[in-house]
XYZ file of C-alpha atoms in Angstrom:
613
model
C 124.511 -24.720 6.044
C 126.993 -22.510 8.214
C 130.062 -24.651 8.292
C 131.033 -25.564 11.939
C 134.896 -25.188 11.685
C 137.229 -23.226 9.064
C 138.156 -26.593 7.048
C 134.467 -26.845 6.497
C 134.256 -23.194 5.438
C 136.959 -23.873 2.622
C 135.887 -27.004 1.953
C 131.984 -25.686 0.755
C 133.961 -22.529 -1.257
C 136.013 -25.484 -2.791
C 132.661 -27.446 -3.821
C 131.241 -24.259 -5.516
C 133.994 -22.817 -6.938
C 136.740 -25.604 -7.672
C 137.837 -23.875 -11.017
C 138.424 -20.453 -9.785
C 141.539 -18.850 -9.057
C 141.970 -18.891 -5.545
C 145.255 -17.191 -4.752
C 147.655 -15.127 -7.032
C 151.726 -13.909 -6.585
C 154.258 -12.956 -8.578
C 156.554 -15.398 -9.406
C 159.486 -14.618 -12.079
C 158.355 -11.308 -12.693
C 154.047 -12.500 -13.272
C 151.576 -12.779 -11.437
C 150.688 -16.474 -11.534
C 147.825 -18.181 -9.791
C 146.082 -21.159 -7.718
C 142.637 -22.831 -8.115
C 140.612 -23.377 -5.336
C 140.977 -27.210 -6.155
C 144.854 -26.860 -6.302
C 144.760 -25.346 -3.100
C 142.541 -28.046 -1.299
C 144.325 -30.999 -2.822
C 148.082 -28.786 -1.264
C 146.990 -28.154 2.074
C 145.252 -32.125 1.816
C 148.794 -33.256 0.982
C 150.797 -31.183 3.329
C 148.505 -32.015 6.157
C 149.549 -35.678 5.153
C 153.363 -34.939 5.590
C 152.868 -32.814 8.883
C 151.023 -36.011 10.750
C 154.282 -38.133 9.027
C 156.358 -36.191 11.454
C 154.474 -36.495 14.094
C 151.869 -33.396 14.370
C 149.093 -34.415 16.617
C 145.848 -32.525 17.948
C 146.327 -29.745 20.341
C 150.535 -29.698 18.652
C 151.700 -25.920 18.330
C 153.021 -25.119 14.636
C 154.921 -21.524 13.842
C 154.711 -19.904 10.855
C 157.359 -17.670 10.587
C 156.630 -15.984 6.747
C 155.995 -12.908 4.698
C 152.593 -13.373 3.486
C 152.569 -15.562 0.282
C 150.253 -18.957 -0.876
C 152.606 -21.174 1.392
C 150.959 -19.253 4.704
C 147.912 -20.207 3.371
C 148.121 -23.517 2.599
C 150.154 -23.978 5.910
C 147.756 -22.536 7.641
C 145.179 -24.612 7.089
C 146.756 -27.694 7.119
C 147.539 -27.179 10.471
C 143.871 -26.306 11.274
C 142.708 -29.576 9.279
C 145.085 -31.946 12.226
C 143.251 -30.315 14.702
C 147.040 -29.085 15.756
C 147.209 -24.902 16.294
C 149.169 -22.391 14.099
C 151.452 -19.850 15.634
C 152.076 -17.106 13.322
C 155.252 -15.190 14.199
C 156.142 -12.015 12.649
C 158.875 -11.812 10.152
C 160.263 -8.919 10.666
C 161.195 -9.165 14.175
C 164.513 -9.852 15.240
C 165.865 -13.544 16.464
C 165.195 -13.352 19.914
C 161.523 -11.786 19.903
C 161.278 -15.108 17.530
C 162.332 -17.010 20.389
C 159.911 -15.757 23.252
C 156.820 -16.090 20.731
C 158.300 -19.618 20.260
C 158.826 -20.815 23.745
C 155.762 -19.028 24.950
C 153.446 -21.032 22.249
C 155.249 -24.333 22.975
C 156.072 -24.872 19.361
C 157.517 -27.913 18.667
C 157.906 -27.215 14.687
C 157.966 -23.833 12.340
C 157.572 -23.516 9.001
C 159.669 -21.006 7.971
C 159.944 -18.965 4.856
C 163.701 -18.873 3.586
C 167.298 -19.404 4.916
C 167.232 -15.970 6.538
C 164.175 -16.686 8.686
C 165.594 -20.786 9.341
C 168.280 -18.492 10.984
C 166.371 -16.700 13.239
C 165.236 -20.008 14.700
C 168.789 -21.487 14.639
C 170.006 -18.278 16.562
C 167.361 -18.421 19.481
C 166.790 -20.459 22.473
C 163.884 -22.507 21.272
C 163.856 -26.124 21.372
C 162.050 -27.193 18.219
C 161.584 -30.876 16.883
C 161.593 -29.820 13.336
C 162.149 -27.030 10.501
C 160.209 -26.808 7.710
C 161.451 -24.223 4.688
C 159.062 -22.381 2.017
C 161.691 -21.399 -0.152
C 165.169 -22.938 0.435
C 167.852 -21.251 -1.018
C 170.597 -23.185 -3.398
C 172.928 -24.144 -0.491
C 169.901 -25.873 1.235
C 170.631 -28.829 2.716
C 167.956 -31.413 4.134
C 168.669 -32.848 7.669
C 167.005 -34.521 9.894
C 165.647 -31.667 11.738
C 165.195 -30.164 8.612
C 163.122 -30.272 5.378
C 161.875 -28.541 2.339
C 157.967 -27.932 2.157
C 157.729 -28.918 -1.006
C 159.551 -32.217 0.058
C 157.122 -32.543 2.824
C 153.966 -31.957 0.120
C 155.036 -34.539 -1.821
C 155.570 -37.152 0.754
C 151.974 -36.574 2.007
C 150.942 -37.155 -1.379
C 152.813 -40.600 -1.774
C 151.495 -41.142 1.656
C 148.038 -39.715 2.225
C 145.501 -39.401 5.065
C 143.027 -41.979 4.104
C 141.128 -40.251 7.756
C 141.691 -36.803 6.602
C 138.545 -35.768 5.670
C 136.718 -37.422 8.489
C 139.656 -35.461 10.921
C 138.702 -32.355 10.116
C 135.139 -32.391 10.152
C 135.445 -33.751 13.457
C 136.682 -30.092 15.025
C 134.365 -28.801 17.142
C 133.526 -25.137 16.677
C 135.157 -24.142 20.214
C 138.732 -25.982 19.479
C 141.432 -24.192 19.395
C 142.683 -22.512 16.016
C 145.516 -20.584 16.713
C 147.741 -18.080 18.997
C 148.392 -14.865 17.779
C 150.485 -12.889 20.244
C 150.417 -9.210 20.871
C 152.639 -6.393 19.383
C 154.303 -5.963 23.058
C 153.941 -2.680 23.321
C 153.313 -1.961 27.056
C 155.224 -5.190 27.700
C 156.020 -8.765 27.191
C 153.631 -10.012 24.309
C 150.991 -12.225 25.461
C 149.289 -15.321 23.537
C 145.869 -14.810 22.449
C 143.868 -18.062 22.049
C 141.263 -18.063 19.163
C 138.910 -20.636 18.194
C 137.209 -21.350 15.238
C 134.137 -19.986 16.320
C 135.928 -17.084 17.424
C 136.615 -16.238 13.730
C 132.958 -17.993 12.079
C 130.707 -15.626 14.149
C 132.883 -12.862 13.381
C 133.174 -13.547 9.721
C 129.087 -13.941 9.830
C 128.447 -10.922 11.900
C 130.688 -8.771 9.294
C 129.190 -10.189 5.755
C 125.985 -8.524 7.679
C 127.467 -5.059 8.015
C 130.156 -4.280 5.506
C 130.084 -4.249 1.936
C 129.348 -7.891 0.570
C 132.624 -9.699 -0.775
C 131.699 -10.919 -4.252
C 133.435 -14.605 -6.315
C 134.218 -11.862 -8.817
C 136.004 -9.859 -7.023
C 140.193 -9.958 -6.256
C 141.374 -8.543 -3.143
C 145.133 -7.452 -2.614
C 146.743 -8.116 0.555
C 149.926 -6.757 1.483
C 149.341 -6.754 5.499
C 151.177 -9.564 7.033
C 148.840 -12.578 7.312
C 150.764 -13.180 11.168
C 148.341 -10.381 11.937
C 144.795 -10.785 12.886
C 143.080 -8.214 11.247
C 144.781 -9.680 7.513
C 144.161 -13.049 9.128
C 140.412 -12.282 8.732
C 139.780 -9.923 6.776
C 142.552 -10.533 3.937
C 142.442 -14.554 4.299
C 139.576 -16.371 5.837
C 136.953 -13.558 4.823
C 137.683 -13.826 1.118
C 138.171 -17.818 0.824
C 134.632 -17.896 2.330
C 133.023 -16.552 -0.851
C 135.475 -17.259 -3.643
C 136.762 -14.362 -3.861
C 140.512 -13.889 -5.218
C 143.222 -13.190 -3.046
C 146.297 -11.562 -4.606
C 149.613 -10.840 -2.567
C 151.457 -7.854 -2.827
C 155.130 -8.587 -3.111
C 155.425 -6.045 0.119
C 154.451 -2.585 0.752
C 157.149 -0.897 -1.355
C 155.376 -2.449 -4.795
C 151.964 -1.710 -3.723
C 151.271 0.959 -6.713
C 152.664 -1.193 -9.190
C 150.873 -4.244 -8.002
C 147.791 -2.601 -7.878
C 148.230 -1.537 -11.999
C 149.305 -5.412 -12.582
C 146.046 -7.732 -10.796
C 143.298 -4.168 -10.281
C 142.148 -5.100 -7.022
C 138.693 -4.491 -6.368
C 138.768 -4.179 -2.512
C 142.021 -4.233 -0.283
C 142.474 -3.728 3.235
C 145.048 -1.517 5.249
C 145.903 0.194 8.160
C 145.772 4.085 8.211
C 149.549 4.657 7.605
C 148.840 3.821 4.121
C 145.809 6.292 3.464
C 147.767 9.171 5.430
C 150.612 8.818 2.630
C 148.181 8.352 -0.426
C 147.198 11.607 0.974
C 149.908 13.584 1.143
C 151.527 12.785 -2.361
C 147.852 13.557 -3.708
C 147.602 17.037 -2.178
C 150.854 17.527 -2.792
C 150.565 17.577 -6.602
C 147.380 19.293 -6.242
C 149.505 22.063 -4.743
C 152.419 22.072 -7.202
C 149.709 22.102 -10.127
C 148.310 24.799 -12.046
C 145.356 27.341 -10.362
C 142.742 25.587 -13.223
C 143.816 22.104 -12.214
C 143.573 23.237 -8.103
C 140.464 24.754 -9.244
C 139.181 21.840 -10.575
C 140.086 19.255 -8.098
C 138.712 21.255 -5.312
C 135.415 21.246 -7.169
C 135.227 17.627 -7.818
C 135.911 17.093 -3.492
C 133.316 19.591 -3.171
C 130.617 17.499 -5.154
C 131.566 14.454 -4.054
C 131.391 15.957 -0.311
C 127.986 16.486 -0.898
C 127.521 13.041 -1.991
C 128.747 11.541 1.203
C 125.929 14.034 2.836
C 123.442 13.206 1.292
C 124.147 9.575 1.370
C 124.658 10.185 5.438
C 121.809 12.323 5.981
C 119.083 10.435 3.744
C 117.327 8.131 5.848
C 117.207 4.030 4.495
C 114.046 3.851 4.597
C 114.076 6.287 1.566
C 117.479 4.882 -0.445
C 115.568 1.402 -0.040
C 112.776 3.232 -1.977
C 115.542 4.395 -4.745
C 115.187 7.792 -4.195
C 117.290 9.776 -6.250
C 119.801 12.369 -5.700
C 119.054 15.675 -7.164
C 119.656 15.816 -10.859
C 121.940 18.717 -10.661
C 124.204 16.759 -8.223
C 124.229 13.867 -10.187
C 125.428 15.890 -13.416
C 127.928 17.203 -11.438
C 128.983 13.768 -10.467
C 129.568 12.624 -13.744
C 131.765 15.286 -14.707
C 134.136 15.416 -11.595
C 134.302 11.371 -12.395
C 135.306 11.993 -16.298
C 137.755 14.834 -15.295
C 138.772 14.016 -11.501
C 137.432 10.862 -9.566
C 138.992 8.358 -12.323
C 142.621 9.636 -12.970
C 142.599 8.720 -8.752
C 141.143 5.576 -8.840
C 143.392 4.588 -12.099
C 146.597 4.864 -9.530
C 144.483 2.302 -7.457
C 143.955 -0.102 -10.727
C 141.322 1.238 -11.930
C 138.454 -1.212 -10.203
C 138.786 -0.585 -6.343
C 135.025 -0.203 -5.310
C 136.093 -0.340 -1.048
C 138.970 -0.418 1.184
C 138.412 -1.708 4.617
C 140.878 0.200 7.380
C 141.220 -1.322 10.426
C 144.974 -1.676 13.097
C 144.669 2.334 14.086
C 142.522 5.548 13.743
C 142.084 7.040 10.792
C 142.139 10.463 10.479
C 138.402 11.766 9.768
C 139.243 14.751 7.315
C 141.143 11.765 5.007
C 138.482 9.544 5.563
C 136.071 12.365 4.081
C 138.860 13.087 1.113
C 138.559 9.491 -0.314
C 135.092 9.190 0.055
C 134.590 12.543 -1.787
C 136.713 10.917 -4.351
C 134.116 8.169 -4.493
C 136.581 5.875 -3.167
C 134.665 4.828 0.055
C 136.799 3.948 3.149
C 134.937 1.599 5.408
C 136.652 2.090 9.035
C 136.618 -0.473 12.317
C 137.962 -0.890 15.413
C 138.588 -4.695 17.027
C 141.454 -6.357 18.766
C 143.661 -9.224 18.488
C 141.784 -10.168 21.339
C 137.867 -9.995 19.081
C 138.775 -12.004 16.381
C 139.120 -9.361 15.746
C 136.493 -6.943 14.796
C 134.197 -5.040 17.416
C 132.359 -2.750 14.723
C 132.724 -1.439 11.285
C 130.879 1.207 9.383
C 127.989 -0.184 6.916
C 128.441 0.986 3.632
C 124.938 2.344 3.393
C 125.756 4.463 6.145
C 129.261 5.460 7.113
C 129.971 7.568 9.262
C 133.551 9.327 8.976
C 134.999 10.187 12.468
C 134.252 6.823 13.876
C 134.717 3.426 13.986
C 131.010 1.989 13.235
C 128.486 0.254 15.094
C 128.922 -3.082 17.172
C 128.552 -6.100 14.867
C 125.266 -7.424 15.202
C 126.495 -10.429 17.655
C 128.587 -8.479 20.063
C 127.618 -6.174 22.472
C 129.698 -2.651 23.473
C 129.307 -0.851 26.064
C 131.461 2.297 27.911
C 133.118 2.115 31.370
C 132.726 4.657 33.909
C 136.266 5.546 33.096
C 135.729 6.022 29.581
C 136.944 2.384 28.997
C 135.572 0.150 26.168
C 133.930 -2.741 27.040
C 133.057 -5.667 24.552
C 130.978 -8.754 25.549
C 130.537 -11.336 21.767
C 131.132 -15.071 20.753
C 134.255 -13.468 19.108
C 136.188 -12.472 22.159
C 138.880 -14.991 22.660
C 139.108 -17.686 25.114
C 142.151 -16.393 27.067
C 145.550 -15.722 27.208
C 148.332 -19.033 26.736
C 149.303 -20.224 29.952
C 148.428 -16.845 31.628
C 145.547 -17.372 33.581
C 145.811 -13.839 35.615
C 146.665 -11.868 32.500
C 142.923 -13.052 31.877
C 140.944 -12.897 34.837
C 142.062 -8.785 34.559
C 141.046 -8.163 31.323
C 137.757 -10.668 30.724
C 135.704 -10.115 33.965
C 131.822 -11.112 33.950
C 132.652 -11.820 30.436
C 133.398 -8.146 29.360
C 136.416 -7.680 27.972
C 138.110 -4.624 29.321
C 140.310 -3.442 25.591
C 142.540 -1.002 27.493
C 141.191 1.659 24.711
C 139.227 4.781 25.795
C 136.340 5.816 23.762
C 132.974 6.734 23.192
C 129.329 6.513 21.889
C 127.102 8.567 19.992
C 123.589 9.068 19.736
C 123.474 6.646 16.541
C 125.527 3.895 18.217
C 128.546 4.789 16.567
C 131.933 4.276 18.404
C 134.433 6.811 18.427
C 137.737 5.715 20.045
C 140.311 8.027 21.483
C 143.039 6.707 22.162
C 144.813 3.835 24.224
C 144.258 4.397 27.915
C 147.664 3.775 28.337
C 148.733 6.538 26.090
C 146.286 9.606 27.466
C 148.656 12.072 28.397
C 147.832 13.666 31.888
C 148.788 17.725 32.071
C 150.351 19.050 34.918
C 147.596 21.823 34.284
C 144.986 19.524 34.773
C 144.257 18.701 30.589
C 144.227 15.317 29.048
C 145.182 14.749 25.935
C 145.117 12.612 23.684
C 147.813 11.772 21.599
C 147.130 9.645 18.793
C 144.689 12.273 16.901
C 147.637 15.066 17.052
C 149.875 12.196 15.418
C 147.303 11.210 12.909
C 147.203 14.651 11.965
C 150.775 15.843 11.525
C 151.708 12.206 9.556
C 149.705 14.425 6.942
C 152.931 15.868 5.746
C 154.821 14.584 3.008
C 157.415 16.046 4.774
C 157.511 13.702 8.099
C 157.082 9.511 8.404
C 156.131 9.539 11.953
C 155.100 11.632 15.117
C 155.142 10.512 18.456
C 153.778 13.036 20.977
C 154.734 13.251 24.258
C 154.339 15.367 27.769
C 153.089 13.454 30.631
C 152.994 14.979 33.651
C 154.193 18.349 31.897
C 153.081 21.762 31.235
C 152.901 21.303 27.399
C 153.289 18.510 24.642
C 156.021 18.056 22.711
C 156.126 16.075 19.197
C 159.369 13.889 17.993
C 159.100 13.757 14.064
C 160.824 11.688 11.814
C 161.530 13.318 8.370
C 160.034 11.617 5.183
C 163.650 11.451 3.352
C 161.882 10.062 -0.326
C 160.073 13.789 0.315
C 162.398 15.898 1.918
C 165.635 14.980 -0.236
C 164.124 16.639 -3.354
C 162.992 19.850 -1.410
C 166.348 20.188 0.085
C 167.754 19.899 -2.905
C 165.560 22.524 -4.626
C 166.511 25.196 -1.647
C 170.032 24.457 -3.036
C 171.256 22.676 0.020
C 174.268 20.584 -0.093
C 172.520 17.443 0.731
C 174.980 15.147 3.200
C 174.284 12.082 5.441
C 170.649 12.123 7.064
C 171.876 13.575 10.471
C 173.036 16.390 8.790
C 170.327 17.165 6.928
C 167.709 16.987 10.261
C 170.496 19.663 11.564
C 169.963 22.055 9.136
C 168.289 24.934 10.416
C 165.790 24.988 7.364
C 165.028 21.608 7.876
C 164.057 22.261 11.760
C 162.222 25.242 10.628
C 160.311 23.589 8.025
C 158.909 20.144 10.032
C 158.376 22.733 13.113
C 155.995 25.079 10.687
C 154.486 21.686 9.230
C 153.223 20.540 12.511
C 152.005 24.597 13.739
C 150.193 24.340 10.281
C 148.199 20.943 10.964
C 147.730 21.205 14.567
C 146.117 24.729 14.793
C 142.798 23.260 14.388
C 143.404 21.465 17.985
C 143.296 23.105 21.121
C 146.124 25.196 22.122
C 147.004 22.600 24.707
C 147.015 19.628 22.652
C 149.132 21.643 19.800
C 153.324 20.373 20.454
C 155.009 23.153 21.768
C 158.434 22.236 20.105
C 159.185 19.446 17.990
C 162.611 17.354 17.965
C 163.721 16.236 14.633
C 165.059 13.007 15.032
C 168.057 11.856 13.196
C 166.901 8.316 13.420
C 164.695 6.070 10.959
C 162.472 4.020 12.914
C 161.848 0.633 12.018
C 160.324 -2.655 13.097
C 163.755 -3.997 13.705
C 164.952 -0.487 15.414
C 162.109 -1.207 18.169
C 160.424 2.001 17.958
C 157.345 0.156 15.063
C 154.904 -2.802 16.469
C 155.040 -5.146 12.789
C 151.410 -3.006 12.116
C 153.429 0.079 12.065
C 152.537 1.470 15.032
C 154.400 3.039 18.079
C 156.087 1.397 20.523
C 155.957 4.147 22.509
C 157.822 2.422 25.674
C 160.718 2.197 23.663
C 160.696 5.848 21.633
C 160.418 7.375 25.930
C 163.182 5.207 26.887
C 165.676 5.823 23.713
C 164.838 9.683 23.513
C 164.692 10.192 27.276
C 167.659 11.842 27.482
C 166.483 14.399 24.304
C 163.142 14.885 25.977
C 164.260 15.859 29.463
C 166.658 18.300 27.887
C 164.045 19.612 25.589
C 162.239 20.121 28.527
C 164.339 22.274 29.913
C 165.209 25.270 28.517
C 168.200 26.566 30.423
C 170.049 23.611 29.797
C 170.349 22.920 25.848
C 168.828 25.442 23.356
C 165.880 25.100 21.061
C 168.495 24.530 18.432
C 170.412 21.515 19.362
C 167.373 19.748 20.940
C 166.332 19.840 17.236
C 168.689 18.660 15.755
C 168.554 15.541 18.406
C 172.087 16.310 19.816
């Protein structure tokens, strides 16, 4: 029976698979882990202490937390009081904290340590209550403030003799949560979600996308404040039984990955594009036999992916088989190639599901010819969030999928993509205009240009917001270019630019783990970072990177200079959203003055503009 509400969901994964591990983290150096019973009876007794202090249907709870079993249980304990979670980002600063609190009319947030208590104690919020993960050894209880753990066990002492007959009460159309947006084009707005919101979408994806197995552990190191981990990292796997280990954060991915061998994981792009590089850069710095060899092996499994594209279902449902010769082949580039990859990876990964930005199609093609298929979608905070995803029987590199079977896409005059599904939220919190703009005859207008081929398959662009308008008449678009020159080892991030000019320009930001080392074997005398982007073999190197993986693109969308900048950028620098995107209002407005002089010629030379000076 499809459950009705996400308590219910949990609750029928619970009945089937009480004895099996349900969530894993490290904890003093091991992974340890959770039942699915352990975790029922937590979030049953921390429900207990929430409605102690007073949380009520319809109440707005924070969650201000890495990702980690507390978010979890929190979450749904929440969910089970018919009261609505309000994740927050933890790695924005105090007063971003503060708007996402007063906007969602919080009156409590769980919080994950003393540093993140702070950020509440610093900002303009008036909250009821505090509640603490993992309070540190000068923790002091208040009245304003508790421990989880001490709130856990006093809704075991005092339990909801109702609470089972509470949450199966929730109507599918109540209100779950309010995830707010990145802020990138402005103040972030609250997106409402129900639990039918997420069901349908959780249903419509099982039907596309490879099927999630009770056998199989999934590693999540997205943050679980945002809605594509949300789903796809949390709610998707604790549907089937699957096991959900978290990555102590993204700096400990490899290792992680060798300690719990994930057998599906989910990311945005940023990973893939730096798996990439560090793969094709030892490839390089190998010997001719070993380049020799590995070019092979992505030449046979190339032809795999083509012949899996090209072979119509009818005939795979029939078990056709790929030519013997192929399949020979296959088996050797897996002995000598394929599984040396996938060992860095753990050693079971069968899928990885990319979703929170475009993924560049030649890397998409590159793991799946290393028989490491990528599975790509597109959706919104906004859709639950997904809008479509490739099937695994029939992927389709270069694009984002087809719709989900439930939701319908279609393509504005303007180039606009449309979605119409029972996964596209109820509205914006307490902004009833912000709405009406952007859900009108019950389309939602996603502010992202793109298109459809002949197959149904979505392609998307860019942002609308972003296309970048010649003064020659071209458009282009700049989040390909960037996709493309993040390829380097060499550079972190790109951010093109050129609105309204003659030519594009591209502000890189050098990859310093990379770049130290080759410094240092030119013989440099490596100083402070500034110095180093000022070194004329450093400007001449990231300028030659992005010539070398832009020629492919027309000459107009190809950067016509490129400004090194000095600068990291970070979530808590502005110039990241938390999914490690750009915030591109903030990069125009902090390099404006380095743009307009790179602009123009006769005021600052080629040099300096470089350098970032």
């Amino acid at each position: 029976m499809d459950p009705k509400n996400l308590l219910e969901m949990l609750s029928q994964t619970v009945e089937r698979y009480s004895e099996k591990d349900a969530l894993m983290w490290k904890q003093d150096g091991s992974y340890v882990s959770m039942t699915y019973q352990a975790l029922w009876d937590r979030i049953r007794n921390l429900a207990a202490g929430l409605a102690r202090l007073g949380v009520n249907p319809g109440d707005k709870v924070a969650i201000l937390s890495n990702s980690n079993q507390m978010w979890a249980i929190s979450d749904f304990a929440i969910g089970s009081l018919g009261a609505v979670s309000v994740p927050v980002y933890p790695t924005i600063p105090y007063n971003q904290v503060s708007y996402v609190l007063k906007n969602g009319d919080c009156t409590i947030a769980i919080v994950e340590n003393d540093e993140q208590l702070q950020k509440v104690r610093d900002g303009d919020a008036e909250l009821q209550h505090a509640i603490v993960m993992e309070p540190g050894p000068d923790f002091t209880a208040t009245g304003h403030v508790s421990s989880l753990a001490s709130l856990e066990k006093d809704g075991a002492i005092h339990p909801l003799n109702d609470w089972e007959e509470r949450w199966k009460a929730i109507a599918e159309d109540q209100l779950m949560t309010i995830i707010h947006t990145s802020g990138t084009t402005g103040e972030p707005k609250g997106v409402m979600l129900s639990h039918e919101n997420f069901l349908s979408n959780m249903k419509a994806i099982q039907f596309w996308l490879i099927e999630l197995k009770p056998e199989d552990v999934q590693l999540s190191y997205l943050p679980l404040s945002h809605v594509f981990e949300r789903l796809a990292g949390h709610y998707m796997p604790l549907s089937v039984g699957t096991t959900i280990a978290y990555a102590e954060s993204i700096d400990t991915i490899q290792d992680n990955m060798q300690e719990v061998q994930p057998t599906i994981m989910t990311s945005v792009p940023r990973l893939f594009e730096k798996v990439y590089a560090r793969v094709v850069e030892q490839v390089e710095g190998g010997s001719p036999v070993k380049r020799k060899m590995f070019n092979w092996a992505l030449d046979v499994g190339g032809q795999r992916y083509d012949y899996y594209l090209n072979t119509p279902v009818q005939e795979m449902l029939l078990n056709k088989q790929m030519p013997k010769k192929l399949q020979r082949h296959l088996l050797l580039a897996d002995r000598l190639v394929y599984q040396k990859i996938k060992q860095r990876l753990g050693g079971r990964m069968r899928s990885m599901v990319v979703g929170g930005g475009t993924l560049n199609p030649d890397i998409a093609r590159f793991f799946w010819s290393l028989d490491i298929p990528i599975l790509e979608g597109y959706g919104l905070t906004e859709t639950s969030p997904v809008v479509t995803t490739n099937p695994i029987t029939r992927a389709k590199v270069g694009t984002t999928g087809k719709p989900l079977p439930n939701v319908k896409v279609r393509i504005a005059s303007d180039g606009e993509v449309l979605v119409k599904g029972p996964n596209v939220m109820q509205g914006y919190y307490k902004n009833q205009e912000a709405t009406d703009k952007d859900i009108v005859d019950g389309w939602l207008h996603t502010g992202d240009i793109g298109s459809l081929d002949e197959e149904g398959y979505l392609k998307i662009i860019d942002r609308k917001k972003r296309m970048l308008v010649l003064s020659t008449g071209k458009n282009v678009a700049p989040a390909p270019v960037e996709s493309v020159i993040n390829e380097s080892s060499y550079i972190e991030f790109a951010a093109v630019v050129g609105d309204g000019r003659q030519y594009v320009i591209a502000l890189v930001t050098p990859d310093m783990e990379n770049l130290l080392p080759w410094a240092k074997q030119q013989g440099m005398d490596v100083g402070s970072r500034a110095e180093l982007c000022k070194r004329d073999e450093v400007q001449q190197l990231l300028t030659d990177e992005v010539a070398r993986l832009t020629q492919s693109h027309a000459d107009y969308e190809q950067p016509k200079k490129v400004v090194v900048v000095k600068d990291e950028w970070t979530v808590d620098s502005g110039e990241l959203t938390p999914k490690l995107s750009l915030k591109m209002n903030h990069i125009l407005e902090k390099y404006k003055s380095v743009i307009e002089e790179t602009y123009d010629e006769t005021s600052v030379s080629e040099r300096e503009v470089a350098a970032g000076t």
